[in-house]
Short mmCIF file of C-alpha atoms in Angstrom, two decimals:
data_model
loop_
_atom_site.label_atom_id
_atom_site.label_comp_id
_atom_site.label_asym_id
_atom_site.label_seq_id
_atom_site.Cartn_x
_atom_site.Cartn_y
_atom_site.Cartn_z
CA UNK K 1 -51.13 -122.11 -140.29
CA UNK K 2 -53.75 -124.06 -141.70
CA UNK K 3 -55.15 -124.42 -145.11
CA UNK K 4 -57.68 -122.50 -146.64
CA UNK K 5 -58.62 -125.28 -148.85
CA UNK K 6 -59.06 -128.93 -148.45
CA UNK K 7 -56.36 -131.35 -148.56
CA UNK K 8 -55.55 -134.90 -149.14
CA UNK K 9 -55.48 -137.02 -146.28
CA UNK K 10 -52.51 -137.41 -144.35
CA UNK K 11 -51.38 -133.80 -145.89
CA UNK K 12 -50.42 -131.95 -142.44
CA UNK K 13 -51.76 -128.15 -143.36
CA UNK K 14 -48.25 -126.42 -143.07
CA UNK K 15 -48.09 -125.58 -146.74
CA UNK K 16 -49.64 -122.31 -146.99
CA UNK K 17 -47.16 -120.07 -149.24
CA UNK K 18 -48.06 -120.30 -152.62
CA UNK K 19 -45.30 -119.58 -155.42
CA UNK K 20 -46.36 -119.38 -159.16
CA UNK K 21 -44.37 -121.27 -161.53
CA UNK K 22 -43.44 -120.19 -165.22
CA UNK K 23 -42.84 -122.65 -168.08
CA UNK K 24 -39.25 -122.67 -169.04
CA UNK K 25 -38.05 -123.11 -172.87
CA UNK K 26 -35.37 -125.84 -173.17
CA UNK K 27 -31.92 -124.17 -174.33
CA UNK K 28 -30.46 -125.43 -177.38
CA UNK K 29 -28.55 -128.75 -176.66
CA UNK K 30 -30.33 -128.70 -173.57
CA UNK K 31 -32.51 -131.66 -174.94
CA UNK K 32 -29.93 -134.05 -175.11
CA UNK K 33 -29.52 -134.43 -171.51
CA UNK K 34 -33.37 -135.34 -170.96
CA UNK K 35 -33.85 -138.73 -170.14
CA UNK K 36 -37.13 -140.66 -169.59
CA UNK K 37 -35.28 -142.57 -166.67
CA UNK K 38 -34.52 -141.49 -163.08
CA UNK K 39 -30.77 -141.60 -161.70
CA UNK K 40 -29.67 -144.86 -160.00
CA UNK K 41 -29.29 -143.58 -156.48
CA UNK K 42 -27.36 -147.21 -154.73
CA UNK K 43 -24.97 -148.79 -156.87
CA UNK K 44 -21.45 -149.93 -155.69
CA UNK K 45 -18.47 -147.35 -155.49
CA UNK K 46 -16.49 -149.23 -158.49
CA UNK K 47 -18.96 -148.58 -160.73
CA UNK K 48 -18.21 -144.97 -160.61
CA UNK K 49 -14.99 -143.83 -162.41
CA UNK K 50 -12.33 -141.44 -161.16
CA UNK K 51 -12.44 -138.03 -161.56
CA UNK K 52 -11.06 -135.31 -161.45
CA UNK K 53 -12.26 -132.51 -158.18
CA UNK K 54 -13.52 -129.52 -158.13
CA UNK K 55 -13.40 -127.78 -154.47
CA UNK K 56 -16.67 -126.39 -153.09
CA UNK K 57 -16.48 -123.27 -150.92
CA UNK K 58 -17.31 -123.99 -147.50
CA UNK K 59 -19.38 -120.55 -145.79
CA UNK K 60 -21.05 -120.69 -142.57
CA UNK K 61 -25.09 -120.59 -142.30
CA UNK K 62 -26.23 -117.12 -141.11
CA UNK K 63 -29.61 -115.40 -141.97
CA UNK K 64 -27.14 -113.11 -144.13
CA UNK K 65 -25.51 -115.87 -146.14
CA UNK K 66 -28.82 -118.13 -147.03
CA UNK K 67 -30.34 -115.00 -148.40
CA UNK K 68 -31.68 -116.34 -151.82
CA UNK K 69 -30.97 -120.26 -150.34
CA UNK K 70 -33.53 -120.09 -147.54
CA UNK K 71 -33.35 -119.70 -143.74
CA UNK K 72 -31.98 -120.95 -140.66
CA UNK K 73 -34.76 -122.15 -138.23
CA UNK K 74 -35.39 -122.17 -134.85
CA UNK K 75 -38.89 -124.06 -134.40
CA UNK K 76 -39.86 -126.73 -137.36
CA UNK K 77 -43.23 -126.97 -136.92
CA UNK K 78 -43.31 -122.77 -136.94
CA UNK K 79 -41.52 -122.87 -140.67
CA UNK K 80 -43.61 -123.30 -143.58
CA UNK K 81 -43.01 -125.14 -146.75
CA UNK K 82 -43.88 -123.09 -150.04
CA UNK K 83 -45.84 -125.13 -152.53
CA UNK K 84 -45.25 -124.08 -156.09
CA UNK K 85 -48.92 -124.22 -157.85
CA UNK K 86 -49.25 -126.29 -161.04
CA UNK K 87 -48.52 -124.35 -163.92
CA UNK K 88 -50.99 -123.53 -166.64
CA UNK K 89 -50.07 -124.86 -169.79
CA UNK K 90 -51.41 -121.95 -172.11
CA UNK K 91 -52.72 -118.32 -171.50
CA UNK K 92 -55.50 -119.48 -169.28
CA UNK K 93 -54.57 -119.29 -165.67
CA UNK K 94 -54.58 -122.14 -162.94
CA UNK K 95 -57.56 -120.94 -160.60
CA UNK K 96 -56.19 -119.75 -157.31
CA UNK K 97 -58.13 -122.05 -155.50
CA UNK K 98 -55.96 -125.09 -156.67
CA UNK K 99 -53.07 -126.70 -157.84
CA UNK K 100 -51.58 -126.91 -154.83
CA UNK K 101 -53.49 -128.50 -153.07
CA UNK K 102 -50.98 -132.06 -152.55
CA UNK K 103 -50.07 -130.61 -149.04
CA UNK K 104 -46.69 -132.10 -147.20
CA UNK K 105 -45.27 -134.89 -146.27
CA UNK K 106 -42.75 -135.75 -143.27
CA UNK K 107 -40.55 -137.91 -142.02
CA UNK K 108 -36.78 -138.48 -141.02
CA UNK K 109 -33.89 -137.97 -143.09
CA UNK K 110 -31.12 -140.20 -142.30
CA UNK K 111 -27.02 -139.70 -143.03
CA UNK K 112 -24.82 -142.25 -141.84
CA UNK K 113 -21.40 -143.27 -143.30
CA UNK K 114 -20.55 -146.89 -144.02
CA UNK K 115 -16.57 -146.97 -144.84
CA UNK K 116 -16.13 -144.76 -146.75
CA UNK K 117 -19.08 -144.02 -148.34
CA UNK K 118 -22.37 -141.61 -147.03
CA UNK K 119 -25.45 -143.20 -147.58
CA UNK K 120 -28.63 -141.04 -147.22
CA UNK K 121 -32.35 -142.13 -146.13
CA UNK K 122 -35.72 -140.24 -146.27
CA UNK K 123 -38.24 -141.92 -144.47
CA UNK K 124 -40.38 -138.43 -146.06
CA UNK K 125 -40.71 -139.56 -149.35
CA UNK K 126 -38.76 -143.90 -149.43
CA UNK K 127 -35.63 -143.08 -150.87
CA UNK K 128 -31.91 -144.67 -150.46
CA UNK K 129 -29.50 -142.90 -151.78
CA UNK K 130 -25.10 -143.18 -152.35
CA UNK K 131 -24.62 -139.18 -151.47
CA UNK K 132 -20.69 -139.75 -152.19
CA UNK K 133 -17.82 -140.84 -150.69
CA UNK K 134 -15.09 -139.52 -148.62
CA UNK K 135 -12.08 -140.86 -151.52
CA UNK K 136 -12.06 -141.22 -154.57
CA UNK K 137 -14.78 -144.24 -156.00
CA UNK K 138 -12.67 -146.54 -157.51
CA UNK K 139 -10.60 -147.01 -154.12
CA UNK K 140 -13.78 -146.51 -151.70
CA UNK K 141 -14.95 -149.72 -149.18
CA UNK K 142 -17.81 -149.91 -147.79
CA UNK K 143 -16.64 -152.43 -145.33
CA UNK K 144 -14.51 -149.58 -143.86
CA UNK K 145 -13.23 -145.93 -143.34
CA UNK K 146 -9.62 -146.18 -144.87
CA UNK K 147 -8.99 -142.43 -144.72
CA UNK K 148 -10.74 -139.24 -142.52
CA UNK K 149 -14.23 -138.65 -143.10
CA UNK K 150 -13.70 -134.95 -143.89
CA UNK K 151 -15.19 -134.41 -147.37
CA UNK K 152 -17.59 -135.46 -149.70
CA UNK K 153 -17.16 -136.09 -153.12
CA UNK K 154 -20.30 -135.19 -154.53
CA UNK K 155 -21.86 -137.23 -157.89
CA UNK K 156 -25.16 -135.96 -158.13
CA UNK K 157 -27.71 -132.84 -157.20
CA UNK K 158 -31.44 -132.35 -157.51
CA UNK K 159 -33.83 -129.90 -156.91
CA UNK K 160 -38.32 -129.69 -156.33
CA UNK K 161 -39.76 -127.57 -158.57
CA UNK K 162 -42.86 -128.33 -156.56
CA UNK K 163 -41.88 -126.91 -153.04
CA UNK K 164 -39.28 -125.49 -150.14
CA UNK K 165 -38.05 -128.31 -147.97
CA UNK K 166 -37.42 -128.09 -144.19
CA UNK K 167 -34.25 -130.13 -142.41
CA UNK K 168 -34.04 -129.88 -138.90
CA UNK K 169 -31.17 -131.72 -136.97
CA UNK K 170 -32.88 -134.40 -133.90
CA UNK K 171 -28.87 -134.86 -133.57
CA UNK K 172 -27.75 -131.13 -132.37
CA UNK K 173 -24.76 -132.06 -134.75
CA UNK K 174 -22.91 -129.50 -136.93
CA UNK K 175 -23.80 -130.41 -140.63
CA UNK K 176 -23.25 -129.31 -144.21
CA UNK K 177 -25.51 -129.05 -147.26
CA UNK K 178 -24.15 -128.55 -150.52
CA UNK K 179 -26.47 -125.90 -152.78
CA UNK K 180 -26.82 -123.58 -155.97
CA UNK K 181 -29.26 -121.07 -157.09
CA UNK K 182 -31.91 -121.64 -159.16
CA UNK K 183 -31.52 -122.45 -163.04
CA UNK K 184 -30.92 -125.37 -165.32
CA UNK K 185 -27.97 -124.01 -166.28
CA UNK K 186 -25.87 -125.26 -163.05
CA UNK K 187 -21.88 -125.74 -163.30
CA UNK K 188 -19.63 -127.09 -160.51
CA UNK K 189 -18.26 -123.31 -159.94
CA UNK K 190 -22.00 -121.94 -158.81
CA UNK K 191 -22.40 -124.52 -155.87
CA UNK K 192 -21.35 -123.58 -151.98
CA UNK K 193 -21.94 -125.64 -149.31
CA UNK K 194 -23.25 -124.19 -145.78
CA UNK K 195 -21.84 -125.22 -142.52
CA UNK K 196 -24.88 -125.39 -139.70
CA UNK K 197 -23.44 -125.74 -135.96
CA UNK K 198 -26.69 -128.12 -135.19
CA UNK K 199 -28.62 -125.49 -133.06
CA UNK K 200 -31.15 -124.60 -135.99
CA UNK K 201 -32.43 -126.13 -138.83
CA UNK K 202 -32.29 -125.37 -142.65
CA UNK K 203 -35.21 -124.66 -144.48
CA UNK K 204 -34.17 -123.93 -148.61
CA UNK K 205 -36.56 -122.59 -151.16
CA UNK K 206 -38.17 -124.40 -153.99
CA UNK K 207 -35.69 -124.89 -157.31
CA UNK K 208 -32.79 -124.61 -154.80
CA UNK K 209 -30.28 -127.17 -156.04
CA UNK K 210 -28.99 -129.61 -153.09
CA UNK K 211 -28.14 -133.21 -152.45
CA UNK K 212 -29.39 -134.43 -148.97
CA UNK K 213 -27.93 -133.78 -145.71
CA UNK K 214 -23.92 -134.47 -145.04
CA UNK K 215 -23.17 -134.62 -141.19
CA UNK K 216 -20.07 -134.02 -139.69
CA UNK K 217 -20.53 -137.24 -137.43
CA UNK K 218 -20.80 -140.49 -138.23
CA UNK K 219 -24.53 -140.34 -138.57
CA UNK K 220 -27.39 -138.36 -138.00
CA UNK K 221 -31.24 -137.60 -138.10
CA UNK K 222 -33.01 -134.59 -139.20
CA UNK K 223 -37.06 -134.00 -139.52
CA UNK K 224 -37.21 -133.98 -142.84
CA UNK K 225 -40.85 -131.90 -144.61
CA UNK K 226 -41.04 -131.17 -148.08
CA UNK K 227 -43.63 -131.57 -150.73
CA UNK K 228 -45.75 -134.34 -151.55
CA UNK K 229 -45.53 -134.32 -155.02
CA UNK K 230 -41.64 -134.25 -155.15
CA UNK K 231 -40.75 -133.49 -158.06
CA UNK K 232 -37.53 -133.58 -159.03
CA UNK K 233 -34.82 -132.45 -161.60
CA UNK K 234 -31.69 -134.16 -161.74
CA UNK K 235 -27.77 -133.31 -162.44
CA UNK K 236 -25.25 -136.25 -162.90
CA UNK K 237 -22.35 -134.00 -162.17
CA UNK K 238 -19.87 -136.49 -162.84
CA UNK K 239 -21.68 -137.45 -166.10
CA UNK K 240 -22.31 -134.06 -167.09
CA UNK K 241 -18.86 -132.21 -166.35
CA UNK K 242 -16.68 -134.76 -166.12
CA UNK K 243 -15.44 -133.84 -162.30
CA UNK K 244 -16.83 -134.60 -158.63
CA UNK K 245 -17.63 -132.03 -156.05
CA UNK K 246 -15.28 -131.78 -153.04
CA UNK K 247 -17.58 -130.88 -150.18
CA UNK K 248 -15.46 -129.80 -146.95
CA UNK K 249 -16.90 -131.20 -143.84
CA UNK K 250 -14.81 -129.48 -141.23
CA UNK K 251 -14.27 -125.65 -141.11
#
């Protein structure tokens, strides 16, 4: 569907739900976990400690189970990515005829293990990232898988206040994606991960927390399309609750 408005160049016209976006009070204590830095995303596997693990519920993807998560989808260039306008910052509203207006951006999102550890790359948006690792840190190599690939111990989740992004497998792969509902408020008992056989893709709503793509292989592709802006808000779980997130990769 295209625009109604004019867009930046290079912005591809899929972006045609609008959300409106609230301004959220900070809880109390909730300041002390804002930072003015973004989270190191490739660093080695020693440098993380050992940790206790929490066990993530493994569901499979149906329309049914991604209500409130998103969708499954059949054709990616039929699915539309909601863009959240920019919020107004007093009683005066945005105009509806922008502040949203940054369009979407594309590429591929690579997952590919290397030893032990899952690596993730989004052409979308240049970013490298350690997703986890299949053992615990302190005994991962990168050189080499010492143990089965079948979990991920999860460090870290984000989500885009800005807009819904779209994942659709090139490799018709299963895959899992770890997620939580929206809130700031996140704790390692509210996230599930979603097992997708590799027929469809996954398309998630904006503020839905997640942490990239984990394939069941040793690597895969997806089309990646999510917001331009790309805004995103951070949780160092292992930092924050003192515990890593065991995500199953085999049901």
């Amino acid at each position: 569907m295209a625009a109604t408005h004019g867009e930046p160049p290079g912005a591809t016209g899929r972006a045609s739900k609008i959300r409106g976006l609230d301004p959220v009070a900070i809880p109390p204590g909730g300041a002390e976990l804002l930072t003015a830095s973004a989270p190191q995303y490739i660093f080695e596997a020693a440098e993380k400690p050992s940790l206790p693990v929490v066990e993530v519920p493994l569901v499979e993807a149906t329309d049914e189970s991604l209500s409130g998560y998103g969708c499954l989808v059949d054709d990616p260039d039929a699915c539309e990515i909601e863009i959240v306008r920019w919020p107004a910052r007093g009683w005066r509203p945005v105009d509806e005829d922008s502040g949203d207006e940054g369009g979407v951006v594309e590429g591929v999102f690579h997952g590919a293990w290397s030893g032990d550890v899952l690596m993730g790359r989004n052409e979308a948006v240049g970013g490298e990232y350690v997703l986890g690792w299949a053992c615990d840190p302190q005994q991962a190599s990168a050189a080499r898988a010492t143990g089965p690939r079948d979990r991920v111990l999860l460090w870290h989740m984000n989500y885009h206040p800005d807009g819904g992004q779209l994942f659709f497998p090139l490799d018709r792969t299963p895959f899992v994606v770890p997620v939580a509902l929206p809130g700031d408020d996140l704790t390692p008992d509210k996230v599930v991960a979603f097992w997708c056989d590799g027929s469809r893709g996954l398309y998630i709503h904006p503020d839905i927390w997640h942490e990239g793509i984990f394939p069941a292989a040793d690597e895969q592709r997806f089309q990646d399309r999510q917001g331009r802006v790309h805004a995103r808000v951070s949780c160092d779980i292992g930092a924050e609750f003192g515990v890593y997130l065991s995500v199953p990769l085999r049901r």
